[in-house]
PDB file of C-alpha atoms and ligand atoms in Angstrom:
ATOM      1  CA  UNK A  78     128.364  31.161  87.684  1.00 48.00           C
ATOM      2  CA  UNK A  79     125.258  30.919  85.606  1.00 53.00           C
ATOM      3  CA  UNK A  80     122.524  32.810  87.314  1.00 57.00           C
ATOM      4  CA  UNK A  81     119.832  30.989  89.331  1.00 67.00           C
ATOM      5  CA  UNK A  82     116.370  32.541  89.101  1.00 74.00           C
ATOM      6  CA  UNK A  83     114.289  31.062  91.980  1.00 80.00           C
ATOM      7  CA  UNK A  84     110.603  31.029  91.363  1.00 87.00           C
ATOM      8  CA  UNK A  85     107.630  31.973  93.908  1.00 90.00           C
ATOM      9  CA  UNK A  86     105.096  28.827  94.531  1.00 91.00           C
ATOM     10  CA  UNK A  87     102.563  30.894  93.281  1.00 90.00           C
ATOM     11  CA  UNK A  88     103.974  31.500  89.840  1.00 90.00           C
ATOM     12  CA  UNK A  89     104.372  27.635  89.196  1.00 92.00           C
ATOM     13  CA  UNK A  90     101.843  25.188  88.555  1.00 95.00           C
ATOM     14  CA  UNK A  91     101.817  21.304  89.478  1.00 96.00           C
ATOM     15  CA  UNK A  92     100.954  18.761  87.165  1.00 98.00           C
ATOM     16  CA  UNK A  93      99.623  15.750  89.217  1.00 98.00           C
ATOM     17  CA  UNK A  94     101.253  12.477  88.301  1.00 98.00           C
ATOM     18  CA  UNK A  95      99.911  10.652  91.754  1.00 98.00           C
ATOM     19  CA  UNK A  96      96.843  11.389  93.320  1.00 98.00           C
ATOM     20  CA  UNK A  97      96.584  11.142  97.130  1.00 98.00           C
ATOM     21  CA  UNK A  98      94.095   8.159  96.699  1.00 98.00           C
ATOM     22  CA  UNK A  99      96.628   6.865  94.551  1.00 98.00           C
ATOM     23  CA  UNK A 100      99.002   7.089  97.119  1.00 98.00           C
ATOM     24  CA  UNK A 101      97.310   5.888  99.968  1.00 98.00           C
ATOM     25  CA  UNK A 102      96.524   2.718  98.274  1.00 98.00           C
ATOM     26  CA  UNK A 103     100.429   1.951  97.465  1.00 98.00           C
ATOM     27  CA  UNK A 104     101.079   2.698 101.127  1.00 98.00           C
ATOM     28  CA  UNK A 105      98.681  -0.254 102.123  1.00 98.00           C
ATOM     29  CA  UNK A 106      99.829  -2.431  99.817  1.00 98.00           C
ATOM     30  CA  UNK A 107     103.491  -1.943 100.766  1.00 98.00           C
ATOM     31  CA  UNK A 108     102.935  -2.011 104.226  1.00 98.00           C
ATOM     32  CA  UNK A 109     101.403  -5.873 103.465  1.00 98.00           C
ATOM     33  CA  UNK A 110     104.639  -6.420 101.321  1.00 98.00           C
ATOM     34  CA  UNK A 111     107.352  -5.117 104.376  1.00 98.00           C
ATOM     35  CA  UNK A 112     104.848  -7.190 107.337  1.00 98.00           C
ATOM     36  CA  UNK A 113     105.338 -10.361 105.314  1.00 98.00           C
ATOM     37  CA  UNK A 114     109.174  -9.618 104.722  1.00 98.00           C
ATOM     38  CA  UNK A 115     110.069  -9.321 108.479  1.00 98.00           C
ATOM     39  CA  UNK A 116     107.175 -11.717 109.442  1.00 97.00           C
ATOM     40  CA  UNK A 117     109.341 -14.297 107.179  1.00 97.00           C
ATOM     41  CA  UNK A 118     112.431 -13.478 108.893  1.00 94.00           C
ATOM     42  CA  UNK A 119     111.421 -13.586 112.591  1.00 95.00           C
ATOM     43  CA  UNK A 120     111.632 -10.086 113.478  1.00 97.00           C
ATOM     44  CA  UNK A 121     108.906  -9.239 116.131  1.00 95.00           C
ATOM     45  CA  UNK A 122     109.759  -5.575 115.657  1.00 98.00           C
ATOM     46  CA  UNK A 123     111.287  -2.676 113.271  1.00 98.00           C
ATOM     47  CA  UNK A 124     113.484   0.348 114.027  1.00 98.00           C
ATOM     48  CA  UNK A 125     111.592   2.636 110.992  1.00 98.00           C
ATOM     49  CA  UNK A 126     114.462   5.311 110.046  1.00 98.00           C
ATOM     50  CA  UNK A 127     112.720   8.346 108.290  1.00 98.00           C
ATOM     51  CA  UNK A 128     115.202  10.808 106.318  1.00 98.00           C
ATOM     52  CA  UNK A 129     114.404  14.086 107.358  1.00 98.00           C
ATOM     53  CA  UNK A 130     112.472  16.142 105.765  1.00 97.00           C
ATOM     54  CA  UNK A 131     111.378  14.367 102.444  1.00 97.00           C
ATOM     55  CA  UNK A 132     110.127  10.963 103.949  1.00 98.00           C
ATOM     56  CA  UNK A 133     108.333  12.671 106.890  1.00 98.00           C
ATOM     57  CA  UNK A 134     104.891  12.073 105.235  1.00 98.00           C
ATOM     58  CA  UNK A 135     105.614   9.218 103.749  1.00 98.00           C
ATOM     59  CA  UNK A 136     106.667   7.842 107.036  1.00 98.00           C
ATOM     60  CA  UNK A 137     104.091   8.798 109.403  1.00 98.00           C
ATOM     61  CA  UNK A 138     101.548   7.147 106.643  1.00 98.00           C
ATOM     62  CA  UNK A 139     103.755   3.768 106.520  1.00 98.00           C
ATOM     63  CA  UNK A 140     104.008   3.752 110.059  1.00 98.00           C
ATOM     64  CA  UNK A 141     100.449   3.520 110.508  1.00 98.00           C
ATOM     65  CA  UNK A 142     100.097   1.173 107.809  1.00 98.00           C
ATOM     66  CA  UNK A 143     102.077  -1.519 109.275  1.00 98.00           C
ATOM     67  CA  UNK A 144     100.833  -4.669 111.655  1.00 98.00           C
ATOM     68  CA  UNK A 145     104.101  -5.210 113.006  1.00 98.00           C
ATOM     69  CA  UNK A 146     105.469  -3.429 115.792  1.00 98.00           C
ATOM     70  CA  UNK A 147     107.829  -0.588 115.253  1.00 98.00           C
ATOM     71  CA  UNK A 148     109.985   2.153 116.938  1.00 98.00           C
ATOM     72  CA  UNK A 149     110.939   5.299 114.862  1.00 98.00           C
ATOM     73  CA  UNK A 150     113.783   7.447 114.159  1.00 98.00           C
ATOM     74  CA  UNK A 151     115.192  10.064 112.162  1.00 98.00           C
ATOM     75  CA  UNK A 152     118.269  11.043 110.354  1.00 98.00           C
ATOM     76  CA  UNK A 153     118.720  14.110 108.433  1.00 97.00           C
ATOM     77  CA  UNK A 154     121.962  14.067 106.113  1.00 96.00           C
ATOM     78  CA  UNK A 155     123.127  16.123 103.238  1.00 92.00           C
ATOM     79  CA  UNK A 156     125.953  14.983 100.595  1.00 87.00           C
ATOM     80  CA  UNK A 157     128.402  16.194  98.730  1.00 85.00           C
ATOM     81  CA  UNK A 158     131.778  16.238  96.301  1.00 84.00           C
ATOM     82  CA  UNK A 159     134.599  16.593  98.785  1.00 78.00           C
ATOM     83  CA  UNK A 160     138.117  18.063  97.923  1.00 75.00           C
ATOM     84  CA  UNK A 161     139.330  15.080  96.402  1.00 74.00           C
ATOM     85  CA  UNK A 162     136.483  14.518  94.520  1.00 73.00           C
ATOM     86  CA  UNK A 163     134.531  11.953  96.486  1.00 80.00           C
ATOM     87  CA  UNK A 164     131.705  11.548  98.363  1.00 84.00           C
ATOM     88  CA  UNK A 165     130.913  13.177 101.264  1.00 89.00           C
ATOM     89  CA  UNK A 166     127.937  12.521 103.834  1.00 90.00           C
ATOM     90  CA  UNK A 167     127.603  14.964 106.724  1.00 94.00           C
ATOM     91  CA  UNK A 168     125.127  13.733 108.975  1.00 96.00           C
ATOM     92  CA  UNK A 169     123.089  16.740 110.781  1.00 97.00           C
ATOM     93  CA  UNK A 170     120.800  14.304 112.570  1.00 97.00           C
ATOM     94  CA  UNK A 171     121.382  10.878 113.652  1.00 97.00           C
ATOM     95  CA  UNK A 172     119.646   7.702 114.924  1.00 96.00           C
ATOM     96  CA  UNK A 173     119.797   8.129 118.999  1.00 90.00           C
ATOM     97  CA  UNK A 174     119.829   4.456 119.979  1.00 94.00           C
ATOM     98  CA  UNK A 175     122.135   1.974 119.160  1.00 96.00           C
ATOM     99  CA  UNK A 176     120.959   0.101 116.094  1.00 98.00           C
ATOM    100  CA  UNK A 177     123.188  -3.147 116.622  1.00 98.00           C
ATOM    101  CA  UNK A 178     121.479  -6.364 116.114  1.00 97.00           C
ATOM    102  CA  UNK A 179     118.167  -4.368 115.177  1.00 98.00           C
ATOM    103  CA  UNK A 180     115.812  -4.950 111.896  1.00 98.00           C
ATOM    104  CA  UNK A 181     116.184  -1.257 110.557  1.00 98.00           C
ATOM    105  CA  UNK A 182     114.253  -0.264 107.795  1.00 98.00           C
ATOM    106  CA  UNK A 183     115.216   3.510 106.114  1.00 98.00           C
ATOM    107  CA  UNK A 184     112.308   5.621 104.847  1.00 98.00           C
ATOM    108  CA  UNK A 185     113.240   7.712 101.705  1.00 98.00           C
ATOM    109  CA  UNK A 186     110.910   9.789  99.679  1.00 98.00           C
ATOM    110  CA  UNK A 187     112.398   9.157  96.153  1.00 97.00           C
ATOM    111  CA  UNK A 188     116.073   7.623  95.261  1.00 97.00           C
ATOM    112  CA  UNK A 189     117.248   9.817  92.405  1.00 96.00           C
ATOM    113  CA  UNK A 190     121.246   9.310  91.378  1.00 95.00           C
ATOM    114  CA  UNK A 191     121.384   7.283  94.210  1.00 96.00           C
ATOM    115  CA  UNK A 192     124.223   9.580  95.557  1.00 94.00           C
ATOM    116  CA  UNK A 193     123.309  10.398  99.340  1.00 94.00           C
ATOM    117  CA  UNK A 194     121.983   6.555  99.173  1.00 96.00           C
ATOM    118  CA  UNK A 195     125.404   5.321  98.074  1.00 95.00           C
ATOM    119  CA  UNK A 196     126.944   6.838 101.250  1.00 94.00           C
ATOM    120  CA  UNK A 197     124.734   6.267 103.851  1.00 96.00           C
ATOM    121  CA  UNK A 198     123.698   2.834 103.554  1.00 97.00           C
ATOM    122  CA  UNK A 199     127.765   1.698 103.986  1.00 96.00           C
ATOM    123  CA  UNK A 200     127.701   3.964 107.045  1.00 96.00           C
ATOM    124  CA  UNK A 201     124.790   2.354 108.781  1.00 97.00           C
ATOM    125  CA  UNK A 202     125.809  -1.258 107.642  1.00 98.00           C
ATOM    126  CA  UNK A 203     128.665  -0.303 109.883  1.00 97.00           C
ATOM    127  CA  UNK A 204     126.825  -0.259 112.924  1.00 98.00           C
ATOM    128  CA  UNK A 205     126.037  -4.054 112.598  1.00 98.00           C
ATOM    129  CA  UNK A 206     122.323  -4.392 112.622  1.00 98.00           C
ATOM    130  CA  UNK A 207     120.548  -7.490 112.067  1.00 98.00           C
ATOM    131  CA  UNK A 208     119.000  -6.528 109.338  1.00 97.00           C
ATOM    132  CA  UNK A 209     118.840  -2.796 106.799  1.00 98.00           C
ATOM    133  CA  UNK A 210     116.608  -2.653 104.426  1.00 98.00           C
ATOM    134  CA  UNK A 211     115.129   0.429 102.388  1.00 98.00           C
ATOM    135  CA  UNK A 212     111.766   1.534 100.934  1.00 98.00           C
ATOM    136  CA  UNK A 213     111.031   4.429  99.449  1.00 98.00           C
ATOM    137  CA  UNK A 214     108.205   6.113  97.849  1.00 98.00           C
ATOM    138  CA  UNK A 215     109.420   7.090  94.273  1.00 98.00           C
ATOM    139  CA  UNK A 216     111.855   5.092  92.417  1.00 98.00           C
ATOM    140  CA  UNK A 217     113.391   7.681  89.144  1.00 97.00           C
ATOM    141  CA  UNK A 218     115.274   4.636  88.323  1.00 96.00           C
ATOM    142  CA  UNK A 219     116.438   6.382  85.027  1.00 96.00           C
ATOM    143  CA  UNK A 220     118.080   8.878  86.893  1.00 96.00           C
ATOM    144  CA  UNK A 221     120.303   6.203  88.833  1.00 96.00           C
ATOM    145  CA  UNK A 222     123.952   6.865  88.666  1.00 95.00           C
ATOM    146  CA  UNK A 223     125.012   4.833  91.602  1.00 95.00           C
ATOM    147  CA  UNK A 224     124.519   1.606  92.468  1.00 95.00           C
ATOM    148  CA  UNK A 225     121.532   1.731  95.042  1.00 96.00           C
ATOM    149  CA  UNK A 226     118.725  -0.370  95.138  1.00 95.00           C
ATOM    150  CA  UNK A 227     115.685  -0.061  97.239  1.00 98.00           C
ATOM    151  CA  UNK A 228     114.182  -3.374  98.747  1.00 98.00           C
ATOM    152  CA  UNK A 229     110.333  -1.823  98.492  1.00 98.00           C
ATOM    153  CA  UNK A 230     109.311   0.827  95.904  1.00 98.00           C
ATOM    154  CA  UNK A 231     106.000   2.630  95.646  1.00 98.00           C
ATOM    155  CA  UNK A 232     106.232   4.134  92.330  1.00 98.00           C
ATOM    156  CA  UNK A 233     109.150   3.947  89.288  1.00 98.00           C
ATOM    157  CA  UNK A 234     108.587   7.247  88.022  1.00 98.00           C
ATOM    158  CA  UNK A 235     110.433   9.417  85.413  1.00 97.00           C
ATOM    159  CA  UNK A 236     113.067  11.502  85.039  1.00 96.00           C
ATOM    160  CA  UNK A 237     111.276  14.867  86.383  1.00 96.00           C
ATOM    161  CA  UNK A 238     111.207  17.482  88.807  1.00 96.00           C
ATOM    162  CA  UNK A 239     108.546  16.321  91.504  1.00 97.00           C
ATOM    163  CA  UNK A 240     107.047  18.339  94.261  1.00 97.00           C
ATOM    164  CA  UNK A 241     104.415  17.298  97.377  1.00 98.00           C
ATOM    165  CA  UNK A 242     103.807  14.499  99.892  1.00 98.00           C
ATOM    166  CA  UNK A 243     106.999  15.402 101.582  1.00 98.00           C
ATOM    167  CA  UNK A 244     109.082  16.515  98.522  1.00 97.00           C
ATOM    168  CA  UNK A 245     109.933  20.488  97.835  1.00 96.00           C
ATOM    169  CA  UNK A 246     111.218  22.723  95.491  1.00 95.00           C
ATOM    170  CA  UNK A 247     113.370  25.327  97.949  1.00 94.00           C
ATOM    171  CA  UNK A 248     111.508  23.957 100.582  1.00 95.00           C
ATOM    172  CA  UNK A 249     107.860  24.726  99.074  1.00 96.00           C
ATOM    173  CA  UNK A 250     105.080  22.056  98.275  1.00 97.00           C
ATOM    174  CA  UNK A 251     105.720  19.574 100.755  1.00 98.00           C
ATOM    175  CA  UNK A 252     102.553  20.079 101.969  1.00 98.00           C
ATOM    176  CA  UNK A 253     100.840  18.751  99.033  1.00 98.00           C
ATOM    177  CA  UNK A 254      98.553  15.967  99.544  1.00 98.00           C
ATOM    178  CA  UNK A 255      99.782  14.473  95.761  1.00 98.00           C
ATOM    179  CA  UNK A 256     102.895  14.262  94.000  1.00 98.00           C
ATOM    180  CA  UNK A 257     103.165  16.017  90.672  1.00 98.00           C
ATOM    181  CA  UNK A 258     105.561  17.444  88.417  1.00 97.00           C
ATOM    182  CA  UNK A 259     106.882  21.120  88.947  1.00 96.00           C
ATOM    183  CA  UNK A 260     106.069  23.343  85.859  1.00 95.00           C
ATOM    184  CA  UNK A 261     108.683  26.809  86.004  1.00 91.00           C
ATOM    185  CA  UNK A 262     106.807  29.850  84.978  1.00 88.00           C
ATOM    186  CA  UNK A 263     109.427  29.793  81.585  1.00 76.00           C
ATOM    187  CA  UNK A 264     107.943  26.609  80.970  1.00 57.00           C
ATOM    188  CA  UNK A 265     104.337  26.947  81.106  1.00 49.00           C
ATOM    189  CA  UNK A 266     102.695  25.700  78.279  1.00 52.00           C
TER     190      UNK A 266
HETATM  191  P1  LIG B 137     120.175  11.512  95.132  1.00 77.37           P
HETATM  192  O1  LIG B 137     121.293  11.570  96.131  1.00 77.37           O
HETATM  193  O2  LIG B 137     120.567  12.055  93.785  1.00 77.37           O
HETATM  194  O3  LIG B 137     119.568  10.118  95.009  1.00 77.37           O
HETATM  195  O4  LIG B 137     119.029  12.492  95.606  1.00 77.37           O
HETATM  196  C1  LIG B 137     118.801  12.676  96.938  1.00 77.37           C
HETATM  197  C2  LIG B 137     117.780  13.714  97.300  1.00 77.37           C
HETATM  198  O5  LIG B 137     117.541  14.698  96.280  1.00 77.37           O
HETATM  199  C3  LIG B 137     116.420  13.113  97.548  1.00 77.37           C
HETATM  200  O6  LIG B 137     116.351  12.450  98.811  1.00 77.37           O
HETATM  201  C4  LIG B 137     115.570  14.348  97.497  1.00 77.37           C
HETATM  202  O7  LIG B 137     115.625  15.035  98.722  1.00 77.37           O
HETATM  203  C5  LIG B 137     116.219  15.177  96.404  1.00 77.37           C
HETATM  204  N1  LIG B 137     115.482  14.999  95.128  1.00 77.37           N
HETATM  205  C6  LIG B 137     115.810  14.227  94.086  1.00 77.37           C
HETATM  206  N2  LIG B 137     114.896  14.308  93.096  1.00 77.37           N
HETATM  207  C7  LIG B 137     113.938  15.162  93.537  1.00 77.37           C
HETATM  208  C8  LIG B 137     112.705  15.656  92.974  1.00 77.37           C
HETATM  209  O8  LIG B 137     112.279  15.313  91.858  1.00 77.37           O
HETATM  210  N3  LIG B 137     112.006  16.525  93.748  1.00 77.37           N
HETATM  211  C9  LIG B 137     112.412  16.916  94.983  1.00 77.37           C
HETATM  212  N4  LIG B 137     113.553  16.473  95.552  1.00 77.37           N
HETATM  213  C10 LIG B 137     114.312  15.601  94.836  1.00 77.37           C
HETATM  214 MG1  LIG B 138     115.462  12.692 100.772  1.00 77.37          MG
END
């Protein structure tokens, strides 16, 4: 086991990649992009499915952002390699109503291998709603090792560590009105 050195906030720094005016903006704009989807499809309402704890801010923004009517949930899940080598999704949280025949949309902070994505999506498909969709915030497309696309994408960013607007390093930064990338102490320049 290699040894894991975990670092205090205070002895990191943040390099800001996305600005919160940066963000709000995107969240606008993608709220006009997911109104016109489900105005084109007839839905009159949408079951918004945050995944807990990333896409909280990201979903109470979006929420807000949105003309049509919606109803919220939340899941919280965690994956993993099972014995036999394949994936496993244990679900700590689900939806609590029944999500048949319903336009669901799933609110993700960022899609990185596309793991957790690649097993939960099949899972709610499942449960025979009209409609699943997902959007999330950050896109690190170049990180993608399973096949996982998002239908609405605030930002394609790269291939780095990224902290704030809902998104932690062991459960730090979150709070962070931007996103920006997590500089280790070891790495300070
Ligand atoms: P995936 O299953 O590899 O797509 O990653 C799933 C989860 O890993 C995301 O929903 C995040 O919670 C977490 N994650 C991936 N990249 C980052 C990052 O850059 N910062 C913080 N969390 C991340
Ligand atoms: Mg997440």
């Amino acid at each position: 086991m290699t040894e894991h050195k975990e670092f205090r906030p205070g002895d990191c720094r943040v390099r800001i990649l996305l600005p919160a005016e940066e963000l709000a903006a995107r969240v606008q704009q993608l709220a006009a992009e997911i109104d016109a989807y489900y105005a084109g499809c007839g839905a009159d309402e949408i079951l918004l499915v945050g995944v807990l704890k990333g896409a909280s801010i990201f979903h109470s923004d979006l929420m807000r952002a949105l003309k049509t009517p919606v109803r919220i949930d939340f899941m919280q899940v965690s994956s993993y390699i099972g014995q036999q080598s394949s994936g496993e999704l244990a679900i700590h949280k689900d939806i609590l109503v029944d999500i048949a025949g319903r336009h669901v949309l799933l609110v993700e902070d960022i899609i990185d291998t596309g793991f957790t994505l690649s097993m939960l999506m099949p899972r709610l498909q499942q449960r025979q709603p009209a409609d699943l969709k997902l959007c999330t915030v950050l896109d690190k497309r170049e990180a993608r090792r399973y096949d996982v696309q998002a239908d609405f994408v605030g930002f394609v960013v790269p291939d780095k560590f990224l902290v704030g607007y809902g998104l932690d390093y062991n459960e730090y930064f979150r709070s962070l009105p931007y996103i920006g990338e997590l500089i280790l102490p070891d790495r300070a320049e």
